[in-house]
mmCIF file of C-alpha atoms in Angstrom:
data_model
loop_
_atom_site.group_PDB
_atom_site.id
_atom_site.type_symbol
_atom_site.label_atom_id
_atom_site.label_comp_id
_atom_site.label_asym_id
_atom_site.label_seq_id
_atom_site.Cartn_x
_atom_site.Cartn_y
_atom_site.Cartn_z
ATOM 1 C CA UNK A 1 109.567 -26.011 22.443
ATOM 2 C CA UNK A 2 112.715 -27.827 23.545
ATOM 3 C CA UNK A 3 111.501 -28.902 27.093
ATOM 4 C CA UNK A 4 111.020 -32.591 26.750
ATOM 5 C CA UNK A 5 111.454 -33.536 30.328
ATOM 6 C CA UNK A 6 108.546 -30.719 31.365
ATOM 7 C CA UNK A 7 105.997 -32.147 28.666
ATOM 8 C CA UNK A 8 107.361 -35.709 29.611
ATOM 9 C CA UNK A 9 105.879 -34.690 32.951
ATOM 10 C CA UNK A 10 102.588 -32.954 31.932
ATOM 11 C CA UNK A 11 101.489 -35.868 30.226
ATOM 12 C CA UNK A 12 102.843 -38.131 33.103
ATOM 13 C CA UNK A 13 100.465 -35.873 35.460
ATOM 14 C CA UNK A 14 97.529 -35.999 32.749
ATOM 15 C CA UNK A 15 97.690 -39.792 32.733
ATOM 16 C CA UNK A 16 97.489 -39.890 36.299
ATOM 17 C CA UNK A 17 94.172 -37.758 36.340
ATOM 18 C CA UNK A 18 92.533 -39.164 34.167
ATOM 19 C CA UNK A 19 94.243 -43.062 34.320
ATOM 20 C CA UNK A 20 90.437 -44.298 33.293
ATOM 21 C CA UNK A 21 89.652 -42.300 30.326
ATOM 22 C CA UNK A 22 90.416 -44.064 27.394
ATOM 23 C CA UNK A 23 90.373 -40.742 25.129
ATOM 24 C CA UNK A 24 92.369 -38.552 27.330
ATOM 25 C CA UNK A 25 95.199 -41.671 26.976
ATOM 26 C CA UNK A 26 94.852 -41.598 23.388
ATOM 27 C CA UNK A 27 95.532 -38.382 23.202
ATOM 28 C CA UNK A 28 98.388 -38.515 25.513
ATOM 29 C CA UNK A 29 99.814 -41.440 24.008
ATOM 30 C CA UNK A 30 99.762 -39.138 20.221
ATOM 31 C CA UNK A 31 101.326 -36.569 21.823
ATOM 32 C CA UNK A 32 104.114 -38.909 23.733
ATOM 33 C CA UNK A 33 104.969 -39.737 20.153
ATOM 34 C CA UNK A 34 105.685 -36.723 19.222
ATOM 35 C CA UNK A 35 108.097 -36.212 21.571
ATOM 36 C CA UNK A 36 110.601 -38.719 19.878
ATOM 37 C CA UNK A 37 111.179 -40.801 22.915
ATOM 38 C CA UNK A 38 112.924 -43.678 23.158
ATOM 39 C CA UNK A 39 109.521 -45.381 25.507
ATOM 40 C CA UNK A 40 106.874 -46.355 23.820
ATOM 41 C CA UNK A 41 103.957 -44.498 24.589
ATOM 42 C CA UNK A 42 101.639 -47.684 25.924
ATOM 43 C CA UNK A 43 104.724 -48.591 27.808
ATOM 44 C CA UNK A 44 104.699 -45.205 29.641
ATOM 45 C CA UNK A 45 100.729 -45.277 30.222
ATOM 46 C CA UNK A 46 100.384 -48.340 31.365
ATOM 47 C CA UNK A 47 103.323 -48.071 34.135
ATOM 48 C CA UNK A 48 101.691 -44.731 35.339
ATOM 49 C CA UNK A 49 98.219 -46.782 35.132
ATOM 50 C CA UNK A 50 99.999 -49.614 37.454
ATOM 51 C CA UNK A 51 101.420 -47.248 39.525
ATOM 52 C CA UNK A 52 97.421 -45.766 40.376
ATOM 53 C CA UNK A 53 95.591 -48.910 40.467
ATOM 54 C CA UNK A 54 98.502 -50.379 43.024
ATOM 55 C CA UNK A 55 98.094 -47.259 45.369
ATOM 56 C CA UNK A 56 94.202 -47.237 45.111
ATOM 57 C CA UNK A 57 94.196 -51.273 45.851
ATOM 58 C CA UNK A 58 96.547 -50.801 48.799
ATOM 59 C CA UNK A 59 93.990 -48.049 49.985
ATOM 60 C CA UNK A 60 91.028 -50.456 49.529
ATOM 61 C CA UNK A 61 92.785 -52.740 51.464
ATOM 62 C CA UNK A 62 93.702 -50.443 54.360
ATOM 63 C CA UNK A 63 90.471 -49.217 54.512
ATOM 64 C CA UNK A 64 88.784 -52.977 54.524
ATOM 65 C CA UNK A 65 91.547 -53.926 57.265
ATOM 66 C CA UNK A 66 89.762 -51.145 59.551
ATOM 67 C CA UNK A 67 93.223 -49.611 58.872
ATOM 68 C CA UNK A 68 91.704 -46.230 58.637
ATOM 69 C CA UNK A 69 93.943 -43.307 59.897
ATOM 70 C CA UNK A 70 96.961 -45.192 57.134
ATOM 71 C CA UNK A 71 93.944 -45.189 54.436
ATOM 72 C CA UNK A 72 93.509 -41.555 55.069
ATOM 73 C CA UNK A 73 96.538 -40.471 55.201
ATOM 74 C CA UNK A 74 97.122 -42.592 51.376
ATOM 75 C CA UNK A 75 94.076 -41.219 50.414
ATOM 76 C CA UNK A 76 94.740 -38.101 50.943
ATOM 77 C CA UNK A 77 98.707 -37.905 49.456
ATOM 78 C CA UNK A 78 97.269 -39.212 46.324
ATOM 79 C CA UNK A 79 94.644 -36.265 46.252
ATOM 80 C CA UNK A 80 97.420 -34.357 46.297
ATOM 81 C CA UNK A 81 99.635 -35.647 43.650
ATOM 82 C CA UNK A 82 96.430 -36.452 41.453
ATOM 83 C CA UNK A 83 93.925 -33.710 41.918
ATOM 84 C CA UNK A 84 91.891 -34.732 39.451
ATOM 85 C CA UNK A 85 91.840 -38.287 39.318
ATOM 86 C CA UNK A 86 88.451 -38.839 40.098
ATOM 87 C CA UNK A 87 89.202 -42.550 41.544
ATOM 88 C CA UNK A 88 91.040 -41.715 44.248
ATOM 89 C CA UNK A 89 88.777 -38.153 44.459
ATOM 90 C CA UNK A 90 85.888 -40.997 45.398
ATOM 91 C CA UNK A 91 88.129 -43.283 47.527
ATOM 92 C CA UNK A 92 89.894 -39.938 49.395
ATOM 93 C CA UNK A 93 85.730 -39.088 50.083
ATOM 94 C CA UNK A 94 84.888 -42.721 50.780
ATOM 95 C CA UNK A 95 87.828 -42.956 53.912
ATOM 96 C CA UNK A 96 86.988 -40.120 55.534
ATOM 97 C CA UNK A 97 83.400 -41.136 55.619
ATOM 98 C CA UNK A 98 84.326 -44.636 57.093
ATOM 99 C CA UNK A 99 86.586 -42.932 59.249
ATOM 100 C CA UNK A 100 83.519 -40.610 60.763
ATOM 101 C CA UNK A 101 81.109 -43.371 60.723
ATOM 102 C CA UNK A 102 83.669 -45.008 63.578
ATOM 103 C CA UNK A 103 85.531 -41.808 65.335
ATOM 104 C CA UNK A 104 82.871 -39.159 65.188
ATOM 105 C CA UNK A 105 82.021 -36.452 63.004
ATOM 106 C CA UNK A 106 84.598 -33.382 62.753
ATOM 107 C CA UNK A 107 83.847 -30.484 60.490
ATOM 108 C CA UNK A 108 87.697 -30.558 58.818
ATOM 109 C CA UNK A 109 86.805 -34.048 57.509
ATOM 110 C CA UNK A 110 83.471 -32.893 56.518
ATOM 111 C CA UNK A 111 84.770 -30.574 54.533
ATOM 112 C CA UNK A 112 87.487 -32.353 52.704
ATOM 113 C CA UNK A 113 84.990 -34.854 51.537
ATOM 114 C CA UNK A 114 82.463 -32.077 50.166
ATOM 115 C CA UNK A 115 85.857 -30.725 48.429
ATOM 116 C CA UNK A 116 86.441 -34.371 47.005
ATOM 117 C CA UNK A 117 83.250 -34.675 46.002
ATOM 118 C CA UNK A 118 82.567 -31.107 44.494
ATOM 119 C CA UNK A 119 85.972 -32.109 42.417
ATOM 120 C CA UNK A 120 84.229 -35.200 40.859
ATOM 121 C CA UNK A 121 81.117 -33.407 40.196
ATOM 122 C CA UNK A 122 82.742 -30.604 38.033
ATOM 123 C CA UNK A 123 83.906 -33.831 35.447
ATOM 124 C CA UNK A 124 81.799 -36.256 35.670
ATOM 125 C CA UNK A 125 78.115 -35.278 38.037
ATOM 126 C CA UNK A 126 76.692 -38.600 36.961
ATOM 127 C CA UNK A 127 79.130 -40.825 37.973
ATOM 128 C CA UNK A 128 77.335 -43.917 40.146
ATOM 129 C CA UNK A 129 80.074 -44.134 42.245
ATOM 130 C CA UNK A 130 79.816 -40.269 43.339
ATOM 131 C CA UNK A 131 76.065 -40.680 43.542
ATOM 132 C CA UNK A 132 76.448 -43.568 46.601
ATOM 133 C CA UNK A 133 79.373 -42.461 48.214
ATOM 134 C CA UNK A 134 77.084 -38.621 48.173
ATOM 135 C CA UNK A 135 74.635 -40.799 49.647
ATOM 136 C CA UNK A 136 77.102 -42.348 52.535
ATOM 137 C CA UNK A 137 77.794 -37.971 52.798
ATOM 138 C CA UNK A 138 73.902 -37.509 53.420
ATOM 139 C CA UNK A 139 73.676 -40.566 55.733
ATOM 140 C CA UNK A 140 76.175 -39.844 58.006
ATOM 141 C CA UNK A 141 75.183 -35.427 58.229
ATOM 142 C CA UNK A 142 71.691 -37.209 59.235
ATOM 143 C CA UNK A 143 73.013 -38.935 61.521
ATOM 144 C CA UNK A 144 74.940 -36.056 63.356
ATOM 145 C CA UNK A 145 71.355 -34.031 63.711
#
């Protein structure tokens, strides 16, 4: 319809949902051709797909530095940006957890991680890595009884 720089950045916010799902990129990828631009369209994935996996490793890594409140806080900016990445859903779920486990259990944070969770679940309820980090949910609301 004449907008190229608002579907350029549709499919720039699809990619970074769903940076794992190899037929969501295809897709995105057929329509970046169509677009005419001058990027080729594994070019422009895979620089959005960078862009994720550098942010989710520098999370990690915050998180295994007992770096917690600055995982959090990363964690939960890239919620934001990427609501449905389901990645960083699990990391964003997996930080608060940690950060409970050590500080304490407060209902906010409880709450956040059912929301991160319950976001995952809609796309993907069988996902392993939702099933144990669900499990590190159940531990720790055991633990608080």
């Amino acid at each position: 319809l004449g907008q190229q720089e608002r579907a350029k950045e549709l499919l720039k916010q699809a990619v970074r949902n769903n940076h794992a799902e190899e037929e969501c990129l295809r897709e995105v990828g057929a329509v970046f051709n169509e677009l005419g631009e001058d990027m080729d369209p594994e070019t422009f994935i895979a620089d959005i797909r960078r862009e994720i996996v550098k942010l989710n490793n520098r999370g990690v890594k915050l998180a295994q530095a007992g770096q917690l409140d600055e995982a959090v806080v990363l964690f939960e900016e890239a919620v934001e940006g990427m609501p449905g990445n389901k990645v960083v859903n699990l990391n964003a779920a997996r930080v608060q957890l940690m950060f409970m486990q050590d500080k304490g259990i407060e209902k906010p944070r409880l709450l956040k991680v059912r929301n991160y969770l319950e976001q995952v679940s809609r796309t993907d309820p069988e996902n392993p890595t939702l099933r144990r980090v669900r499990g590190m949910y159940e531990q720790l609301l055991g633990a608080g009884d």
